[in-house]
Amino acid sequence: MSSREKTLEALKKNQPDQVELPAITSYEQSEKDNVLQFKNTLLFIGGQAIEVNGYGDMITYIKEHFGEAKRILSTIEALHPVAEIKAHYPDPHSLEDVGLTIVNAQFGVAENGAVWITDDLLPARALPFITEFLAVVLEKKTIVPTMQEAYDRIGISDYGFGVFIAGPSKTSDIEQSLVLGAHGPKGMTIFLI
Amino acid sequence: MKNHPELAEQFNTDEARVNWHDETLWWVRTKRDRMSHALPEWEQLRESASQIKNNVLSNLSDYLIQFESNAKANGIIVHWAADANEHNAIVLSLLRQQGATQMVKSKSMLTEECHLNEYLEQNNIDVVDSDLGERVVQLAKEPPSHIVLPCIHKKKEEIGELFHEHLGTPKGNADPQFLTHAARLHLREKFLTRKVALTGVNFAIADTGEFVVCTNEGNADMGAHLADVHIASMGIEKIIPQRKHLGVFLRILARSATGQPVTTYSSHFKKPREGKAIHIILVDNGRSIHLGRPDFRNALKCIRCGACMNTCPVYRRSGGHSYHTAIAGPIGSILAPNLDMKKYADLPFASTLCGSCSNVCPVKIDIHDQLFKWRQVIVKEGYATSGKKVGMKVMNSVLSHPSLYRTSGKIGRWIMNHFPSVVNNKLNPWFRQREMPEPPKESFREWYQKNKKR
Ligand code: SF4
């Protein structure tokens, strides 16, 4: 008997009587202002939100704060004055020297400061991790209160890879001291439009 | 082999260090409290999570079959491993297929359970753990002492010394920021050069055939997205029915674990990149037998948040290594005897049965009840050592004399209601820093007596 059959047979024999799935309800949040909540939470987890009026503001901000960056990549055409625009990088190893990446997110989550990004928004899956700094463009009106509404929104949509990113990469493994930039980005900026 | 009391005694030779360990974990526990108290729906979320997991356990075989077929349709290659040996052999064969002699790995308690690293090393494969804490213990040639915080038992000076020896950092530098940066550079080179990456799995979704990996560092993603082959090792109990159930689990996992609203990365792997491969290994290793033990099967609901360890007065004061098993603390103490009752007979006794673990568990596992039940099974099977028999006797003399039991219960509740500081003070080590459960207004027995008469 294969291991598959052996395991499945043992499970069938040993699993308890059928227990029904619970209904999942969503819960009203005390903070009604999703944008405010998102900004506060993001700050708490080491990221920062910048309100902008358009791509012009973003370009100014990027020039001012990331003028020194070796390589700036984006998928957003309008950012071409400051960034290299490309839809696909077949070899992610070539992204090792990227200083800043700016991508779009599908939506944000107020309770935890996360943004949802699927691979159709990424020129390479590795990019939001390998880049030294990450910036994300997020429409304010897309911010949902909690992860429960987030999954309502994702629904049964298809993707190859999808990720919630909440702030910069971090670790507290050395005596519980928080350090940003463990392996991934050292900082995360969200442009709220 | 030394047992828990002996290993705990060893850990306790340096009192200042034990106090530090205790306080560090308690601090993590208080962060968890702040998060859970901020959500009015916390208890309802725990209840939902618990019920979803109950449903999973009752349908595990069907969910696995469903997951397998959906994952295959997504282009993921599915393997089944009956035990640790088979799991390890599958990993090795995948490495051989690639002609790889090196692998980068992110956190997976399952591979600790299977002793994968030792096995691969014996087969001349170089394995690098990429989670910072795991890299630290790997360099120190130790197992992780905590499932979420692998090197929580190490002082920064010791880590500085290890990095000086292995990564060439300046001697005497113990600055966490500096050391983390050194590890980043050291591990980045590994990520960029390894063709095979292994990760654990936090959740696998039957309905969609995708799986989710949660990290703060981004190490799982760095490994997986830069390698040609991504191997994901998963215990069969990690299945959840539908994607929307993540909405419940991701709300409670990181809050319970480290007091964060969510981990930095919650990565959903559904299909491999073009021209690359994802393999998933579904590992049984005793779980299907465990499921057949009605008193103990609930332990399979565990989502490995570590909250029960952070809150446990015994874990905090004895250290993870004293449990001599891959998963330490209260949950480890009820999982390990399933695999080997004799070898781990000491673990269910490594508890005060204070119940704090069950109070914090986000999926409502009856941890302290199971610890108590394991003690009875172990004594009955003749595996308890004489020392523990004495402890059991004391407990039995209380529990087997109904009048005594009633009185001590009543007095206990009265004291907690009127003089909470008496029990919750520094003189009583078992009560120190323990979250005292709200004392019930009346015991079940009193309630029953009253209601019976109606
Ligand atoms: S038993 Fe509960 S508290 Fe302990 S690690 Fe598992 S889920 Fe977390």
XYZ file of C-alpha atoms and ligand atoms in Angstrom:
655
model
C 0.000 0.000 0.000
C 1.352 3.443 -0.847
C 1.935 6.010 1.884
C -0.915 8.010 0.450
C -3.372 5.159 0.817
C -1.987 4.176 4.200
C -2.417 7.700 5.558
C -5.858 8.212 4.075
C -7.071 4.860 5.331
C -5.836 5.520 8.864
C -7.432 8.966 8.811
C -10.764 7.606 7.648
C -10.693 5.076 10.433
C -9.621 7.522 13.129
C -11.252 10.826 12.340
C -14.142 11.825 14.599
C -17.760 12.137 13.488
C -18.515 14.954 11.108
C -18.458 18.405 12.747
C -20.078 21.233 10.782
C -18.194 24.334 9.694
C -19.160 27.457 11.626
C -20.699 30.438 9.879
C -18.093 33.212 9.638
C -19.476 36.595 10.597
C -17.685 39.891 10.303
C -17.434 42.228 13.252
C -18.037 45.926 13.397
C -14.837 47.835 14.207
C -14.719 50.627 16.770
C -12.542 52.766 14.505
C -14.720 53.684 11.548
C -12.105 55.661 9.639
C -10.270 52.961 7.688
C -7.675 55.354 6.288
C -6.761 56.740 9.695
C -6.580 53.268 11.182
C -4.418 52.065 8.298
C -1.987 54.962 8.701
C -1.671 54.508 12.454
C -1.167 50.777 12.209
C 1.410 51.137 9.461
C 3.387 53.520 11.622
C 3.195 51.059 14.514
C 4.659 48.257 12.376
C 7.535 50.353 11.055
C 6.148 51.634 7.745
C 4.907 55.060 6.755
C 2.021 56.408 4.722
C 2.312 59.542 2.576
C -0.785 61.198 1.187
C -0.231 62.299 -2.407
C -2.343 64.021 -5.020
C -0.887 62.259 -8.013
C 2.208 60.832 -9.654
C 3.881 64.251 -9.684
C 3.947 64.238 -5.884
C 5.384 60.736 -5.866
C 8.137 61.673 -8.290
C 9.094 64.648 -6.130
C 9.120 62.485 -3.029
C 11.194 59.762 -4.670
C 13.744 62.268 -5.977
C 14.027 63.814 -2.556
C 14.311 60.609 -0.515
C 15.754 58.062 -2.901
C 17.918 60.219 -5.132
C 20.933 58.103 -4.153
C 19.326 54.739 -4.936
C 21.337 52.718 -7.397
C 18.387 51.303 -9.269
C 14.722 52.255 -9.082
C 12.162 49.939 -10.662
C 8.480 50.291 -11.211
C 5.577 48.844 -13.146
C 3.810 52.206 -13.195
C 4.311 53.965 -16.533
C 3.774 57.440 -15.071
C 6.842 57.044 -12.859
C 9.217 56.730 -15.822
C 11.035 60.008 -15.033
C 12.500 58.352 -11.915
C 12.178 54.620 -12.502
C 13.065 51.847 -14.907
C 9.713 50.511 -16.194
C 9.482 46.891 -17.188
C 6.683 44.342 -17.098
C 8.792 41.253 -16.564
C 12.252 40.205 -15.360
C 12.815 36.562 -16.277
C 15.851 36.202 -14.008
C 15.154 37.487 -10.483
C 18.849 37.227 -9.620
C 19.373 40.328 -11.724
C 17.360 42.325 -9.176
C 19.903 42.034 -6.427
C 21.037 45.657 -6.690
C 17.591 47.295 -6.713
C 17.394 50.181 -4.253
C 13.725 51.079 -4.559
C 10.696 49.418 -6.099
C 7.322 51.059 -6.584
C 4.329 48.831 -7.350
C 0.550 48.984 -7.146
C -1.453 47.086 -4.564
C -4.959 45.777 -4.987
C -6.204 46.961 -1.614
C -5.175 47.638 1.965
C -6.295 46.373 5.371
C -6.893 48.903 8.151
C -6.488 46.600 11.168
C -2.956 45.500 10.319
C -1.528 47.914 7.753
C -1.153 45.176 5.134
C -1.525 45.532 1.375
C -2.538 42.702 -0.962
C -0.386 42.266 -4.055
C -0.744 39.493 -6.635
C 1.856 38.416 -9.181
C 0.117 40.144 -12.104
C 1.194 43.417 -10.427
C 4.802 42.261 -10.059
C 7.490 42.066 -12.740
C 9.043 39.249 -10.679
C 7.770 37.513 -7.557
C 11.104 38.103 -5.821
C 11.046 41.862 -6.352
C 9.124 43.105 -3.279
C 11.464 41.009 -1.113
C 14.848 41.538 -2.729
C 14.498 45.327 -3.121
C 16.203 47.437 -0.456
C 13.185 49.716 -0.042
C 9.603 49.120 -1.128
C 6.974 51.699 -2.017
C 3.379 50.811 -2.804
C 0.688 52.919 -4.410
C -2.633 52.369 -2.704
C -6.009 53.894 -3.399
C -7.538 55.073 -0.142
C -10.991 53.926 -1.112
C -9.818 50.313 -1.358
C -8.918 49.983 2.325
C -11.072 47.391 4.110
C -11.452 47.136 7.900
C -10.125 43.630 8.662
C -8.715 40.468 7.108
C -12.210 39.041 6.980
C -13.368 41.725 4.541
C -10.025 41.296 2.794
C -10.808 37.682 1.956
C -14.352 38.604 0.987
C -12.729 40.897 -1.511
C -10.222 38.354 -2.771
C -13.071 35.854 -3.105
C -12.218 33.034 -5.467
C -9.993 35.145 -7.722
C -7.126 33.360 -9.418
C -3.412 34.131 -9.124
C -0.140 32.269 -9.184
C 1.216 34.037 -6.132
C -0.346 36.572 -3.807
C 1.011 38.211 -0.694
C -0.092 40.421 2.157
C 2.788 42.716 3.014
C 2.613 44.590 6.310
C 5.507 46.989 6.719
C 9.227 46.381 6.208
C 10.961 43.040 6.735
C 11.830 42.660 10.406
C 13.261 40.430 13.087
C 13.490 40.439 16.863
C 15.482 37.244 17.111
C 18.408 38.819 18.945
C 17.197 39.412 22.496
C 13.855 40.667 21.235
C 15.390 43.888 19.868
C 13.436 44.953 16.825
C 15.574 45.394 13.713
C 14.097 46.442 10.369
C 15.455 44.942 7.171
C 16.108 41.321 8.128
C 16.276 39.938 4.592
C 13.782 42.036 2.703
C 13.133 45.788 2.526
C 14.531 48.018 5.243
C 11.673 50.434 4.848
C 8.185 50.561 3.398
C 6.386 53.636 2.115
C 2.749 53.653 1.061
C 1.600 56.387 -1.274
C -2.058 56.940 -0.501
C -4.057 58.428 -3.348
C 19.239 10.605 28.414
C 18.366 13.319 30.888
C 14.724 14.036 31.654
C 12.901 17.329 32.061
C 13.553 17.913 35.787
C 17.273 17.196 35.317
C 17.578 19.425 32.271
C 15.544 22.144 33.967
C 17.848 21.984 36.951
C 20.793 22.436 34.630
C 19.104 25.511 33.125
C 18.476 26.854 36.614
C 22.098 26.930 37.719
C 22.354 30.540 36.529
C 19.571 32.313 38.339
C 20.035 35.722 36.756
C 19.799 34.134 33.360
C 16.645 32.236 34.235
C 15.057 35.449 35.447
C 16.028 37.141 32.209
C 14.552 34.280 30.147
C 11.390 34.341 32.211
C 10.940 38.097 31.873
C 11.694 38.165 28.142
C 8.989 35.615 27.416
C 6.579 37.289 29.764
C 7.109 40.486 27.826
C 6.092 38.678 24.623
C 3.065 37.383 26.467
C 2.042 40.916 27.495
C 2.348 42.063 23.878
C -0.072 39.301 22.961
C -2.462 40.476 25.680
C -2.437 44.026 24.398
C -3.398 42.800 20.929
C -6.077 40.382 22.026
C -7.649 42.841 24.457
C -7.892 45.436 21.704
C -10.235 43.214 19.704
C -13.711 42.932 21.246
C -14.381 39.944 18.975
C -11.300 38.056 20.193
C -13.212 35.288 21.945
C -15.521 34.830 18.980
C -12.534 34.558 16.669
C -11.013 31.894 18.905
C -14.292 30.039 18.867
C -14.547 30.224 15.067
C -10.948 29.094 14.655
C -11.550 26.211 17.018
C -14.709 25.116 15.205
C -13.068 25.326 11.784
C -10.267 23.106 13.069
C -12.794 20.671 14.571
C -14.388 20.434 11.167
C -10.969 19.868 9.592
C -10.162 16.997 11.934
C -13.509 15.360 11.198
C -12.918 15.521 7.422
C -9.172 15.365 7.151
C -9.034 12.557 4.593
C -11.446 14.257 2.198
C -9.800 17.655 2.566
C -6.408 16.144 1.768
C -7.759 14.469 -1.348
C -9.393 17.725 -2.389
C -6.223 19.688 -1.720
C -4.154 17.199 -3.666
C -6.301 17.373 -6.775
C -6.535 21.177 -6.711
C -2.823 21.589 -6.097
C -2.064 19.235 -8.982
C -4.378 21.224 -11.238
C -2.356 24.303 -10.240
C 0.839 22.606 -11.366
C 2.158 21.746 -7.899
C 3.703 18.285 -7.483
C 2.289 16.467 -4.452
C 4.146 13.814 -2.433
C 2.977 11.766 0.533
C 5.267 10.707 3.356
C 4.129 8.195 5.972
C 6.919 9.093 8.357
C 10.001 11.218 8.928
C 12.290 8.862 7.021
C 10.150 8.931 3.932
C 9.907 12.720 4.105
C 13.665 13.052 4.339
C 14.232 10.597 1.510
C 11.860 12.569 -0.747
C 13.738 15.806 -0.049
C 17.053 14.117 -0.802
C 15.775 12.619 -4.046
C 14.501 16.027 -5.188
C 17.917 17.523 -4.458
C 19.641 14.700 -6.344
C 17.310 15.193 -9.320
C 18.550 18.779 -9.496
C 22.140 17.754 -8.983
C 22.104 20.096 -5.984
C 24.419 19.704 -3.013
C 23.172 22.792 -1.221
C 19.800 23.929 0.031
C 18.442 26.989 1.785
C 15.656 26.465 4.248
C 13.184 28.684 6.056
C 11.493 27.893 9.322
C 9.737 24.561 9.469
C 9.157 22.830 12.792
C 8.193 19.739 10.817
C 11.722 19.388 9.457
C 12.985 19.688 13.043
C 10.579 16.921 14.006
C 11.965 14.823 11.106
C 15.617 15.706 11.859
C 16.021 16.633 8.216
C 19.199 18.677 8.646
C 21.138 15.809 10.231
C 19.934 13.433 7.545
C 20.935 15.739 4.701
C 24.307 16.450 6.255
C 24.981 12.720 6.445
C 24.228 12.656 2.734
C 26.659 15.466 2.015
C 24.081 18.160 1.454
C 24.874 21.569 2.865
C 21.750 23.042 4.503
C 21.532 26.655 5.584
C 18.727 27.782 7.868
C 17.734 31.275 6.825
C 15.529 32.489 9.657
C 17.907 34.585 11.763
C 17.109 32.783 15.010
C 17.413 29.404 13.345
C 20.718 30.354 11.762
C 21.996 31.323 15.197
C 21.112 27.961 16.741
C 22.382 26.150 13.670
C 25.778 27.839 14.027
C 25.711 26.952 17.725
C 24.898 23.327 16.788
C 21.774 23.406 18.910
C 18.108 22.794 18.168
C 15.673 25.747 18.393
C 14.419 26.257 21.941
C 11.093 27.849 20.928
C 8.894 27.312 17.874
C 8.536 31.021 17.061
C 11.634 32.475 18.750
C 14.294 29.830 18.049
C 17.192 31.466 19.917
C 15.276 33.117 22.729
C 17.628 31.399 25.206
C 20.716 33.113 23.762
C 22.257 36.344 25.000
C 23.345 38.832 22.379
C 26.958 38.506 23.518
C 26.857 34.800 22.736
C 25.396 35.539 19.308
C 28.140 38.124 18.747
C 30.719 35.493 19.622
C 29.152 32.951 17.215
C 29.072 35.497 14.408
C 32.642 36.485 15.118
C 33.675 32.856 14.766
C 31.539 31.961 11.730
C 30.809 35.191 9.864
C 33.919 37.151 10.805
C 32.215 40.038 12.611
C 34.472 42.037 14.975
C 35.059 40.367 18.313
C 33.003 41.820 21.138
C 30.366 43.405 18.908
C 26.984 42.362 20.253
C 24.780 45.065 18.788
C 21.547 43.465 17.473
C 21.321 45.908 14.563
C 24.885 45.244 13.519
C 24.612 41.474 13.890
C 21.315 41.344 11.984
C 22.900 43.273 9.155
C 25.851 40.879 9.082
C 23.446 37.948 8.884
C 21.552 39.684 6.081
C 24.687 39.916 3.959
C 25.771 36.388 4.797
C 22.369 34.883 3.964
C 21.732 36.974 0.879
C 24.630 35.221 -0.779
C 22.955 31.887 0.043
C 19.594 32.972 -1.362
C 21.227 34.083 -4.592
C 23.166 30.897 -5.141
C 20.868 28.066 -4.015
C 18.832 26.212 -6.620
C 16.580 24.470 -4.131
C 14.698 26.134 -1.266
C 12.600 24.445 1.386
C 9.879 26.171 3.397
C 7.298 25.130 5.942
C 3.564 25.622 5.516
C 1.254 27.495 7.889
C -2.010 26.780 6.096
C -3.014 24.792 3.008
C -6.400 25.424 1.449
C -8.345 22.393 0.282
C -10.660 24.441 -1.915
C -7.964 26.181 -3.977
C -4.885 23.944 -3.696
C -2.709 26.840 -2.526
C -0.645 27.109 0.639
C 0.316 30.022 2.857
C 3.649 30.720 4.541
C 3.929 33.443 7.191
C 7.229 35.120 8.080
C 8.443 38.463 9.359
C 11.873 38.373 7.811
C 10.870 37.516 4.256
C 13.294 34.604 4.237
C 10.801 32.041 2.941
C 10.070 34.279 -0.048
C 13.714 35.100 -0.707
C 14.471 31.397 -0.865
C 11.414 30.287 -2.813
C 11.368 33.017 -5.478
C 15.070 32.788 -6.261
C 15.318 28.989 -6.458
C 14.420 26.698 -9.344
C 12.726 24.240 -7.051
C 10.614 25.105 -4.016
C 9.910 22.233 -1.636
C 7.190 22.829 0.960
C 6.988 20.391 3.874
C 3.657 20.189 5.571
C 2.067 18.185 8.381
C -1.276 16.836 7.161
C -3.175 18.711 9.885
C -2.302 22.085 8.349
C -5.258 21.896 5.934
C -8.106 24.397 6.173
C -11.255 24.116 4.057
C -11.583 27.475 2.317
C -9.597 30.597 1.557
C -11.970 32.794 3.541
C -11.018 30.885 6.704
C -7.645 32.585 6.488
C -9.561 35.717 7.425
C -10.014 34.165 10.864
C -6.619 32.467 11.280
C -4.493 35.370 10.073
C -6.271 37.642 12.538
C -5.241 35.509 15.498
C -1.918 33.892 14.559
C 0.547 36.784 14.821
C -1.412 38.505 17.566
C -1.059 35.349 19.653
C 2.532 34.690 18.647
C 4.388 37.993 18.955
C 1.701 40.594 19.551
C 1.823 41.890 15.978
C -1.415 42.593 14.113
C -0.212 40.233 11.342
C 3.159 38.851 10.205
C 4.996 41.073 7.720
C 4.510 38.532 4.940
C 1.572 36.173 4.411
C 2.564 34.553 1.129
C 0.053 32.545 -0.886
C 1.700 30.028 -3.223
C -0.767 28.750 -5.794
C 1.181 27.997 -8.972
C 4.877 27.666 -9.719
C 6.678 30.328 -11.745
C 7.050 29.552 -15.411
C 9.628 26.837 -15.928
C 10.099 26.331 -12.173
C 8.676 23.726 -9.802
C 6.847 23.589 -6.500
C 6.747 20.293 -4.610
C 4.646 19.799 -1.525
C 5.240 16.911 0.853
C 2.246 15.869 2.962
C 3.658 14.265 6.084
C 1.774 11.946 8.425
C 4.467 10.847 10.919
C 2.073 9.657 13.603
C -0.672 12.202 13.051
C -3.222 9.737 11.690
C -2.745 7.568 14.784
C -2.931 10.598 17.036
C -6.293 11.447 15.468
C -7.627 8.138 16.772
C -7.082 9.116 20.423
C -10.247 11.006 21.370
C -8.749 12.539 24.519
C -5.737 13.878 22.674
C -6.716 14.513 19.067
C -7.481 18.194 19.687
C -3.768 18.867 19.915
C -3.750 18.504 16.122
C -5.599 21.832 15.902
C -2.405 23.666 16.863
C -1.353 26.545 14.587
C 2.108 26.794 16.223
C 1.805 30.315 17.574
C 3.886 29.624 20.688
C 1.558 31.538 23.034
C 1.244 28.543 25.363
C 5.023 28.537 25.829
C 5.313 32.257 26.494
C 2.700 32.061 29.201
C 3.839 28.805 30.813
C 5.572 29.344 34.176
C 7.407 26.042 33.779
C 8.607 26.708 30.225
C 9.767 30.200 31.122
C 11.795 28.894 34.031
C 13.108 25.697 32.497
C 13.920 26.697 28.910
C 12.976 25.012 25.651
C 15.840 22.544 25.611
C 14.704 20.923 28.841
C 11.822 19.362 26.888
C 14.270 17.328 24.730
C 11.847 17.306 21.785
C 11.472 19.481 18.661
C 8.394 21.282 19.976
C 8.849 22.415 23.567
C 6.434 23.779 26.119
C 2.865 22.760 26.893
C 1.894 21.839 23.332
C 5.107 19.860 22.831
C 4.371 18.010 26.046
C 1.057 16.736 24.720
C 2.306 16.056 21.177
C 5.502 14.166 21.986
C 3.974 11.288 24.001
C 1.935 10.373 20.924
C 5.132 9.573 19.095
C 6.926 7.833 21.965
C 5.183 7.511 25.292
C 8.175 6.036 27.082
C 10.761 8.519 25.889
C 8.545 11.512 26.663
C 6.839 10.171 29.792
C 8.348 13.035 31.807
C 6.867 15.867 29.727
C 3.214 15.858 30.818
C 4.556 16.308 34.340
C 6.413 19.484 33.370
C 3.408 21.609 34.221
C 1.604 23.112 37.179
C -1.699 22.510 35.394
C -2.463 26.167 36.034
C -4.406 26.335 32.783
C -2.840 29.514 31.467
C -1.891 27.705 28.233
C -5.490 26.748 27.520
C -6.596 30.310 28.284
C -4.339 31.842 25.658
C -4.535 29.155 22.962
C -6.110 30.792 19.887
C -7.679 27.519 18.710
C -8.875 26.557 22.183
C -6.949 23.358 22.690
C -7.632 21.924 26.160
C -3.893 21.764 26.778
C -3.813 21.478 30.548
C -6.589 18.905 30.589
C -4.638 16.823 28.118
C -1.511 17.145 30.250
C -3.477 15.779 33.150
C -4.933 12.946 31.067
C -1.495 12.038 29.735
C -0.254 11.719 33.308
C -2.943 9.174 34.019
C -2.210 7.216 30.847
C 1.518 7.262 31.539
C 1.115 6.109 35.119
C -1.267 3.371 34.054
C 1.141 2.184 31.385
C 3.872 2.058 34.005
C 6.107 4.767 32.527
C 6.068 7.227 35.416
C 9.197 7.332 37.537
C 8.838 7.053 41.297
C 9.324 10.773 41.853
C 6.347 11.561 39.745
C 4.303 8.893 41.401
C 4.644 10.874 44.605
C 3.368 13.985 42.874
C 0.551 12.008 41.386
C -0.269 10.601 44.800
C -0.644 14.047 46.250
C -2.897 15.021 43.434
C -4.827 11.806 43.636
C -5.393 12.217 47.345
C -7.021 15.553 46.595
C -8.954 14.464 43.579
C -10.140 11.139 44.864
C -11.591 12.517 48.112
C -14.667 14.468 47.166
C -14.943 16.305 50.473
C -11.374 17.533 50.337
C -11.809 18.549 46.735
C -14.879 20.575 47.477
C -13.260 22.396 50.331
C -10.034 23.190 48.554
C -11.944 24.396 45.516
C -14.151 26.651 47.594
C -11.265 28.059 49.590
C -9.307 28.612 46.408
C -12.081 30.589 44.804
C -12.672 32.572 47.956
C -9.012 33.501 48.222
C -8.850 34.533 44.580
C -11.912 36.703 44.960
C -10.877 38.367 48.190
C -7.107 38.353 48.304
C -5.884 37.978 44.749
C -2.453 39.148 45.875
C -2.068 36.183 48.194
C -1.853 33.673 45.409
C -0.591 36.030 42.779
C 2.583 37.111 44.495
C 6.291 36.553 44.118
C 6.526 34.097 46.998
C 4.557 31.534 45.124
C 6.647 30.719 42.063
C 3.895 28.843 40.287
C 1.599 31.801 40.527
C 4.138 34.376 39.555
C 3.148 36.336 36.474
C 0.486 33.847 35.706
C -2.750 35.169 34.290
C -5.206 34.156 36.942
C -8.337 32.899 35.313
C -11.491 34.635 36.391
C -12.740 32.461 39.269
C -16.130 31.002 38.487
C -18.863 32.270 40.798
C -19.836 28.724 41.537
C -18.161 25.472 40.710
C -19.686 23.014 38.342
C -20.454 20.832 41.332
C -22.279 23.574 43.217
C -24.173 24.471 40.080
C -25.101 20.877 39.486
C -26.271 20.346 43.074
C -28.424 23.445 42.894
C -29.922 22.691 39.512
C -30.536 19.030 40.240
C -32.981 19.998 42.973
C -35.063 22.191 40.718
S -1.246 24.822 21.396
Fe -2.379 26.709 21.014
S -1.169 28.281 22.075
Fe 0.184 26.499 21.872
S 1.307 26.828 19.975
Fe -0.496 25.610 19.446
S -2.034 27.117 18.835
Fe -0.458 28.244 19.928
